PDB file of C-alpha atoms in Angstrom:
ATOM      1  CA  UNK A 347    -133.371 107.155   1.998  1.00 55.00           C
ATOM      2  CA  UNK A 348    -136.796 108.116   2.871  1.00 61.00           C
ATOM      3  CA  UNK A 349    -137.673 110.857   5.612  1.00 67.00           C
ATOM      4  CA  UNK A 350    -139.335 109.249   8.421  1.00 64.00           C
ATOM      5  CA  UNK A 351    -142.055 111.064  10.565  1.00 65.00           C
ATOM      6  CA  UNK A 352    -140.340 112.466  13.726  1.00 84.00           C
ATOM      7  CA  UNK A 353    -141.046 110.524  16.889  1.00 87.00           C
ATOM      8  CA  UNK A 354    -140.577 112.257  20.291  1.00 91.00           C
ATOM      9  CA  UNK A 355    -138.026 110.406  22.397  1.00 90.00           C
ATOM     10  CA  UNK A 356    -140.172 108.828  25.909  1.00 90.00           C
ATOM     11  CA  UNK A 357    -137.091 110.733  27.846  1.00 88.00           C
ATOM     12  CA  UNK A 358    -137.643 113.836  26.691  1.00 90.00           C
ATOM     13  CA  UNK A 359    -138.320 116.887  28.703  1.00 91.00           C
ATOM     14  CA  UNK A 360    -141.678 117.306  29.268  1.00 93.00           C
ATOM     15  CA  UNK A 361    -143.745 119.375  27.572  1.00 95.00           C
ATOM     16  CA  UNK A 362    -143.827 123.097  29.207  1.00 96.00           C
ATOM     17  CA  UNK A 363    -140.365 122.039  31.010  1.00 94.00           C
ATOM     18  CA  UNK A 364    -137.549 124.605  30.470  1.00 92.00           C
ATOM     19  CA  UNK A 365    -134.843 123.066  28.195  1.00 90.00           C
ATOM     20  CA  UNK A 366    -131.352 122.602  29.906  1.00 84.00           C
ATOM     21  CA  UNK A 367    -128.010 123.791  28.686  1.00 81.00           C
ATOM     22  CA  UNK A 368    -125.827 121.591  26.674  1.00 76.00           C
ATOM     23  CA  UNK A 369    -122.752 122.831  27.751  1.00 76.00           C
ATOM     24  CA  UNK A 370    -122.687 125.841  29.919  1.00 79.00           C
ATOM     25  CA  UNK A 371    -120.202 127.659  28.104  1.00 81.00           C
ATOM     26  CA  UNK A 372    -122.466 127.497  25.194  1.00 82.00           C
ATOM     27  CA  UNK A 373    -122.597 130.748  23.281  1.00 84.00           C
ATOM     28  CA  UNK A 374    -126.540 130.111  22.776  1.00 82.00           C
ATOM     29  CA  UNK A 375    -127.613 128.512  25.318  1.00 81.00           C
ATOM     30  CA  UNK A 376    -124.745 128.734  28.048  1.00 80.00           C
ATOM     31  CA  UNK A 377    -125.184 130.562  31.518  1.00 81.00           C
ATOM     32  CA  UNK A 378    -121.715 130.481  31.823  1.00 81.00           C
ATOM     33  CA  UNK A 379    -121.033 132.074  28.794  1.00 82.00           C
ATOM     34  CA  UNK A 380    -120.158 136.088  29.368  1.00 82.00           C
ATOM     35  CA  UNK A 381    -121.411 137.481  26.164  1.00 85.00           C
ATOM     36  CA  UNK A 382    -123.718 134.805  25.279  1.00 83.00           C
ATOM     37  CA  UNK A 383    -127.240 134.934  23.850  1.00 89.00           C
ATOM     38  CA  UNK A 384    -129.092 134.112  26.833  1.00 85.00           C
ATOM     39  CA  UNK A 385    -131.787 132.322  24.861  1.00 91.00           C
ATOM     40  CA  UNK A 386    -134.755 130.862  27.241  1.00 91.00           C
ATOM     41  CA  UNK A 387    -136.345 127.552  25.345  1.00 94.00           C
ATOM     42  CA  UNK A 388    -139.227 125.114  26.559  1.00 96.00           C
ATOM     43  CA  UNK A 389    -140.280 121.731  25.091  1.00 96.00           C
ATOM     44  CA  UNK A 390    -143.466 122.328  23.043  1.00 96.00           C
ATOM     45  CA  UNK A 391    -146.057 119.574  22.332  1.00 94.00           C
ATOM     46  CA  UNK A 392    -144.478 116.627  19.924  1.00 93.00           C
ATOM     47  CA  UNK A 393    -141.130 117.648  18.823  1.00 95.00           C
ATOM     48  CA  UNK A 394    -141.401 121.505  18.939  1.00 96.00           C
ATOM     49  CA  UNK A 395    -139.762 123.784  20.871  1.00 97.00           C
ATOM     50  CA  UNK A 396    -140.764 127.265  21.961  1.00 97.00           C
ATOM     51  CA  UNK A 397    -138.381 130.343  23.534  1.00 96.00           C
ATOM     52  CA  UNK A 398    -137.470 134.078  23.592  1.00 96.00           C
ATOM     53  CA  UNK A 399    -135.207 136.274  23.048  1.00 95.00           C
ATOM     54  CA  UNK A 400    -134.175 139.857  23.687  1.00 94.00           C
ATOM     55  CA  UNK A 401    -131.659 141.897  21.711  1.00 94.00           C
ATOM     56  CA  UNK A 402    -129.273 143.509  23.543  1.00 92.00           C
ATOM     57  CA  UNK A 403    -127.147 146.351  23.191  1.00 93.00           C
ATOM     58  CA  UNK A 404    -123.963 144.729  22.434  1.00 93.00           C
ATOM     59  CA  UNK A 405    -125.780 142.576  19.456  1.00 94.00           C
ATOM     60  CA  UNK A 406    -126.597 145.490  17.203  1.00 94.00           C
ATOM     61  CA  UNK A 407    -125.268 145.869  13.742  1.00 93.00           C
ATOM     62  CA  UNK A 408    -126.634 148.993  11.825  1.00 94.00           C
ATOM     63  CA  UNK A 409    -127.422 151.540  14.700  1.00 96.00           C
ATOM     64  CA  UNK A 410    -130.171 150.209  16.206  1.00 96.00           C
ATOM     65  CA  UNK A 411    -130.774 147.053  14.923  1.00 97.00           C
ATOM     66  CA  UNK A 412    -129.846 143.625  15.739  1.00 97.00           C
ATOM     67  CA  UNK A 413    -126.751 142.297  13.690  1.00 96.00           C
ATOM     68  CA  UNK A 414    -127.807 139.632  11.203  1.00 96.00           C
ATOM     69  CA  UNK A 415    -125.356 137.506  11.991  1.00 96.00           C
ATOM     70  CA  UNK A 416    -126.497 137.314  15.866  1.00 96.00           C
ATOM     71  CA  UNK A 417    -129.937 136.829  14.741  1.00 97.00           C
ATOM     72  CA  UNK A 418    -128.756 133.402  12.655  1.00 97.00           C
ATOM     73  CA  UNK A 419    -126.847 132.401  15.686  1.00 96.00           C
ATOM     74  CA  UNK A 420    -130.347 132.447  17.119  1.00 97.00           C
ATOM     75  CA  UNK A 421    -132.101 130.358  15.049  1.00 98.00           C
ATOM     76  CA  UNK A 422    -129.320 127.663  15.171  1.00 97.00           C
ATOM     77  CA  UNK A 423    -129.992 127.566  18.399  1.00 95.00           C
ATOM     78  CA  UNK A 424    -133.333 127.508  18.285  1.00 97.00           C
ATOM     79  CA  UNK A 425    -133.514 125.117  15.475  1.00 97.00           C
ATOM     80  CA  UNK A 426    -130.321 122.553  16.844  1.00 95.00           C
ATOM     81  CA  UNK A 427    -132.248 122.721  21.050  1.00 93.00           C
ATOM     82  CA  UNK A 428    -134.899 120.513  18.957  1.00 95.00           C
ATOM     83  CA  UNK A 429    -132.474 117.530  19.456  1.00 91.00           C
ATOM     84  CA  UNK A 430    -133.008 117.601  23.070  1.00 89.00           C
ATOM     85  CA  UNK A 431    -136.870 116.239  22.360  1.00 93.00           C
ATOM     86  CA  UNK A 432    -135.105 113.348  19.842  1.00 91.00           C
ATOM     87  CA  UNK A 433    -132.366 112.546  22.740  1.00 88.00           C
ATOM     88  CA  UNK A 434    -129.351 112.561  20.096  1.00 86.00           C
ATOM     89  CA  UNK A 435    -126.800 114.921  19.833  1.00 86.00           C
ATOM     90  CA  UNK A 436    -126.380 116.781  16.591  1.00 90.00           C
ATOM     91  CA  UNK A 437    -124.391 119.202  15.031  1.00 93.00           C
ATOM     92  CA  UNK A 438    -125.331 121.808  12.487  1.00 95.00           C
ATOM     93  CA  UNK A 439    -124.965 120.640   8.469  1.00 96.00           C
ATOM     94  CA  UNK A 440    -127.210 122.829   6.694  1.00 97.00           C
ATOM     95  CA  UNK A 441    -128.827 126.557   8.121  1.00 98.00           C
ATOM     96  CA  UNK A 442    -130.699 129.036   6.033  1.00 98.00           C
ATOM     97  CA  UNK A 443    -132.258 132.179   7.508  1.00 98.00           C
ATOM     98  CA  UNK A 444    -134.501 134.894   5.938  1.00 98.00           C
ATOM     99  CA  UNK A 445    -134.875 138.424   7.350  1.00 98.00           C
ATOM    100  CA  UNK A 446    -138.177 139.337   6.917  1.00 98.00           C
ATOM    101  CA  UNK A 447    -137.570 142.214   8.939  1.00 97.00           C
ATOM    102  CA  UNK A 448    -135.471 144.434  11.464  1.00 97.00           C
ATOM    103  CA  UNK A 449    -135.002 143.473  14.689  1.00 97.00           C
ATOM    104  CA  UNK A 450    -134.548 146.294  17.219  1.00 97.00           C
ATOM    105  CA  UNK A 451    -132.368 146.437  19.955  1.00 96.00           C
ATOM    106  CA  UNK A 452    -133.681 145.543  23.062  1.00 96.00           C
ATOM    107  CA  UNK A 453    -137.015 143.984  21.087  1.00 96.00           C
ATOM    108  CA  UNK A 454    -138.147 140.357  21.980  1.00 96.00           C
ATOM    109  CA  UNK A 455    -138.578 137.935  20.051  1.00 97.00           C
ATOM    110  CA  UNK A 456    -140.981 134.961  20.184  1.00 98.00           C
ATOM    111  CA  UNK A 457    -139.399 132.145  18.963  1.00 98.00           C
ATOM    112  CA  UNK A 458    -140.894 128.617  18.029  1.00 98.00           C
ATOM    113  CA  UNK A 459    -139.695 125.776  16.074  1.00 98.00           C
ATOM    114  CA  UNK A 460    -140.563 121.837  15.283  1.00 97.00           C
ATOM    115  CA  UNK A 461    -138.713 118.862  13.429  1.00 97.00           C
ATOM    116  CA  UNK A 462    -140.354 118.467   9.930  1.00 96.00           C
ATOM    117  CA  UNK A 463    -138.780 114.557   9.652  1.00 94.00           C
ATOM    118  CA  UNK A 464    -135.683 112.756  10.105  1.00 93.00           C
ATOM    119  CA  UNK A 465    -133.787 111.206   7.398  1.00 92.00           C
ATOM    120  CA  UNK A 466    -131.138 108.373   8.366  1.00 90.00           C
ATOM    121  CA  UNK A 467    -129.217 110.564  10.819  1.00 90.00           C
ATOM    122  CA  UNK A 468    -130.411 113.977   9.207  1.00 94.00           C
ATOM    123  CA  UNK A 469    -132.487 116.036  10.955  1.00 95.00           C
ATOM    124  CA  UNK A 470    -134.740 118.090   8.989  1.00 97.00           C
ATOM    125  CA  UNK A 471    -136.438 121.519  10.947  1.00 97.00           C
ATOM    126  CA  UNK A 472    -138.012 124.860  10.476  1.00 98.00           C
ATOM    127  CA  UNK A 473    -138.534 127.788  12.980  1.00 98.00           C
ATOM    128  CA  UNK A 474    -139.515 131.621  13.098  1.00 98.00           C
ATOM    129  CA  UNK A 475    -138.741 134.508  15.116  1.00 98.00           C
ATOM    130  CA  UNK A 476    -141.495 137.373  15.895  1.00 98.00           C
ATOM    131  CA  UNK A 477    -141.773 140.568  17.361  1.00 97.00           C
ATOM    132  CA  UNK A 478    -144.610 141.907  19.780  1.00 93.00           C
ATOM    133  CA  UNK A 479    -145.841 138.215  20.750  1.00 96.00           C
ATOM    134  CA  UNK A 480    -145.899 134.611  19.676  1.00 96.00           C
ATOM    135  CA  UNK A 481    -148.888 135.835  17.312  1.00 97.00           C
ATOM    136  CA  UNK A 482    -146.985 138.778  15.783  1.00 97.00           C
ATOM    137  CA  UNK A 483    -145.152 140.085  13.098  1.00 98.00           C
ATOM    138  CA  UNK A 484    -142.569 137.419  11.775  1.00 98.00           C
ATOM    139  CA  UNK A 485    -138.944 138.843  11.896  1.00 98.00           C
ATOM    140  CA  UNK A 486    -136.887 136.267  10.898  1.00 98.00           C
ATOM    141  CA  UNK A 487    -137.216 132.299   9.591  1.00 98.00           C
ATOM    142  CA  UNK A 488    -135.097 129.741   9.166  1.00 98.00           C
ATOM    143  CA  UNK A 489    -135.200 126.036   7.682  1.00 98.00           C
ATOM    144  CA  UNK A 490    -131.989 123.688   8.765  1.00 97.00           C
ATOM    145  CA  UNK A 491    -130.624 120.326   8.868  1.00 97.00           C
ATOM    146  CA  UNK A 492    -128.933 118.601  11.780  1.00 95.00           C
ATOM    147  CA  UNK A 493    -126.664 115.650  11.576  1.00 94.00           C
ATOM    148  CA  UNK A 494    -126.803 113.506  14.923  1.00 91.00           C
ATOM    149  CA  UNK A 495    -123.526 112.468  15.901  1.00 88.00           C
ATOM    150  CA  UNK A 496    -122.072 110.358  18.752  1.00 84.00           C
ATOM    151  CA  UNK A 497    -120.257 111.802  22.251  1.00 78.00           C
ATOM    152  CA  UNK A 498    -117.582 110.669  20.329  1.00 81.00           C
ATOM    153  CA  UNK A 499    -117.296 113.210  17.887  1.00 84.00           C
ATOM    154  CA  UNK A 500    -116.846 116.152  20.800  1.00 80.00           C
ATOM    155  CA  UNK A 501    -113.576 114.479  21.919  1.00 81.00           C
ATOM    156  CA  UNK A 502    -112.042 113.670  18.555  1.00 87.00           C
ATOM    157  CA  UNK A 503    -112.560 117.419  17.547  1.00 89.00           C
ATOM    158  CA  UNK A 504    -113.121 119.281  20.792  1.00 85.00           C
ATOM    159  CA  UNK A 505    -110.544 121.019  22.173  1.00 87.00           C
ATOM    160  CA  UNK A 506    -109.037 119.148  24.837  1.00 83.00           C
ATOM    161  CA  UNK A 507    -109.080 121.254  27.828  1.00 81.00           C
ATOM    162  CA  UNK A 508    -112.840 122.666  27.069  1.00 80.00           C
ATOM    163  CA  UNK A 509    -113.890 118.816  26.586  1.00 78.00           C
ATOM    164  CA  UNK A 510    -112.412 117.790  29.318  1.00 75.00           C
ATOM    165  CA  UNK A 511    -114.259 120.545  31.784  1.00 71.00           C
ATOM    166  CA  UNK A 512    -117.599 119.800  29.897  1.00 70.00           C
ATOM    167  CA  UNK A 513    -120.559 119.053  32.415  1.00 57.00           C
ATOM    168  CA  UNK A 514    -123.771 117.801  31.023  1.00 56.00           C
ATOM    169  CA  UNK A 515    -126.403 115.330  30.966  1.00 55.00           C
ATOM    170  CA  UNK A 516    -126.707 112.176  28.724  1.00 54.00           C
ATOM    171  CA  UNK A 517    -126.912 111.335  25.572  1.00 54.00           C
ATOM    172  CA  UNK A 518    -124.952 114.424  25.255  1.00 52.00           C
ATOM    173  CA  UNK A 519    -122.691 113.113  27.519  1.00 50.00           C
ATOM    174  CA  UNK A 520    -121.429 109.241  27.940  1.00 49.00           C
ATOM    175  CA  UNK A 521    -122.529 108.066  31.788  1.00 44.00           C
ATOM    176  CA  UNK A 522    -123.584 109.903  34.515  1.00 38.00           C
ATOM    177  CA  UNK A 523    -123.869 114.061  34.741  1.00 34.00           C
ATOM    178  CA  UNK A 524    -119.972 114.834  35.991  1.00 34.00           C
ATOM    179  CA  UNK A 525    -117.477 117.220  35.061  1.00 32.00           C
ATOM    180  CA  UNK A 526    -115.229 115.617  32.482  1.00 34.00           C
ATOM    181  CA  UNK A 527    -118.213 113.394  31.949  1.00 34.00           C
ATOM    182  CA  UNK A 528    -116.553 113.085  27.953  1.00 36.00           C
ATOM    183  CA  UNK A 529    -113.620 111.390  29.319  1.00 34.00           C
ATOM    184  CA  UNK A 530    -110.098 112.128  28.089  1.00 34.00           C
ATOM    185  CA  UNK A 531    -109.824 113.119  24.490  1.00 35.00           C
ATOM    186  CA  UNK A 532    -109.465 110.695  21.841  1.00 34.00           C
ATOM    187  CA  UNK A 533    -105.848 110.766  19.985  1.00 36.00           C
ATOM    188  CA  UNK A 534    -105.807 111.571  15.956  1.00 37.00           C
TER     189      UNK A 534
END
């Protein structure tokens, strides 16, 4: 199947506009999340998406630095908020991340990201991390694919009593923004 050049979705936040939360207990992009990332991302021009990011204390690894593992949590976040600009939820198939170099606590980092071109249901997209400004250094990079799924698949593997208390906004969600806007789960 050929890739297809990606095509912003007309409902799509505006460009500028901060991007919303998918589900606020979210570990990326949550604010009801108690030890989550606290990630801030805005719709860029096309389908591109633009953020920050600051270390912080609890998110080191070596002394000092930013755990590796945190830092790829970012950029699937970073990378997967790019579905909010296509309008079609997606989960996470493929992720690969390069450390180009440390990340200290406390540091920022400028974060941007765009969809290279969709493939069937296959999401294809590329993003960077750097320190000191959106012109600086580049700390980390990562290249991913997303597959878009329906609601559907939430409530078939969800667990039920998260799914259930899920707020959010379509297509993420199936009608109109409400808690337990998924609807009860759906039986093996």
């Amino acid at each position: 199947m050929a890739a297809n050049p990606p095509a912003r979705h007309p409902q799509a936040p505006a460009s500028g506009a901060a991007l919303p939360s998918h589900y606020d207990r979210c570990f990326g992009c949550g604010v009801d999340h108690p030890a989550g990332l606290g990630i801030e991302l805005f719709a860029g021009e096309g389908v591109s998406v633009t953020g920050r990011y600051r270390v912080a204390e609890t998110q080191q690894g070596a002394p000092g630095i930013a755990h590796g593992g945190i830092l790829a949590a970012v950029m699937d976040e970073l990378l997967g908020s790019l579905n909010w600009l296509l309008m079609a939820p997606a989960v996470t198939y493929r992720l690969e991340t390069v450390f180009r170099r440390p990340v200290p606590v406390a540091a920022e980092l400028f974060l941007a990201a765009r969809v290279v071109s969709v493939t069937g249901a296959t999401v294809h997209s590329e993003g960077e991390g750097r320190l000191d400004g959106p012109d600086g250094p580049v700390a980390v990079r990562a290249v991913g694919e997303f597959r878009q799924v329906p609601a559907e698949h939430f409530r078939r593997h969800g667990r039920p009593q998260d799914v259930a208390s899920a707020t959010g906004r379509p297509p993420w969600r199936d009608g109109p923004v409400t808690r337990g806007s998924f609807g009860p789960p759906v039986p093996e």
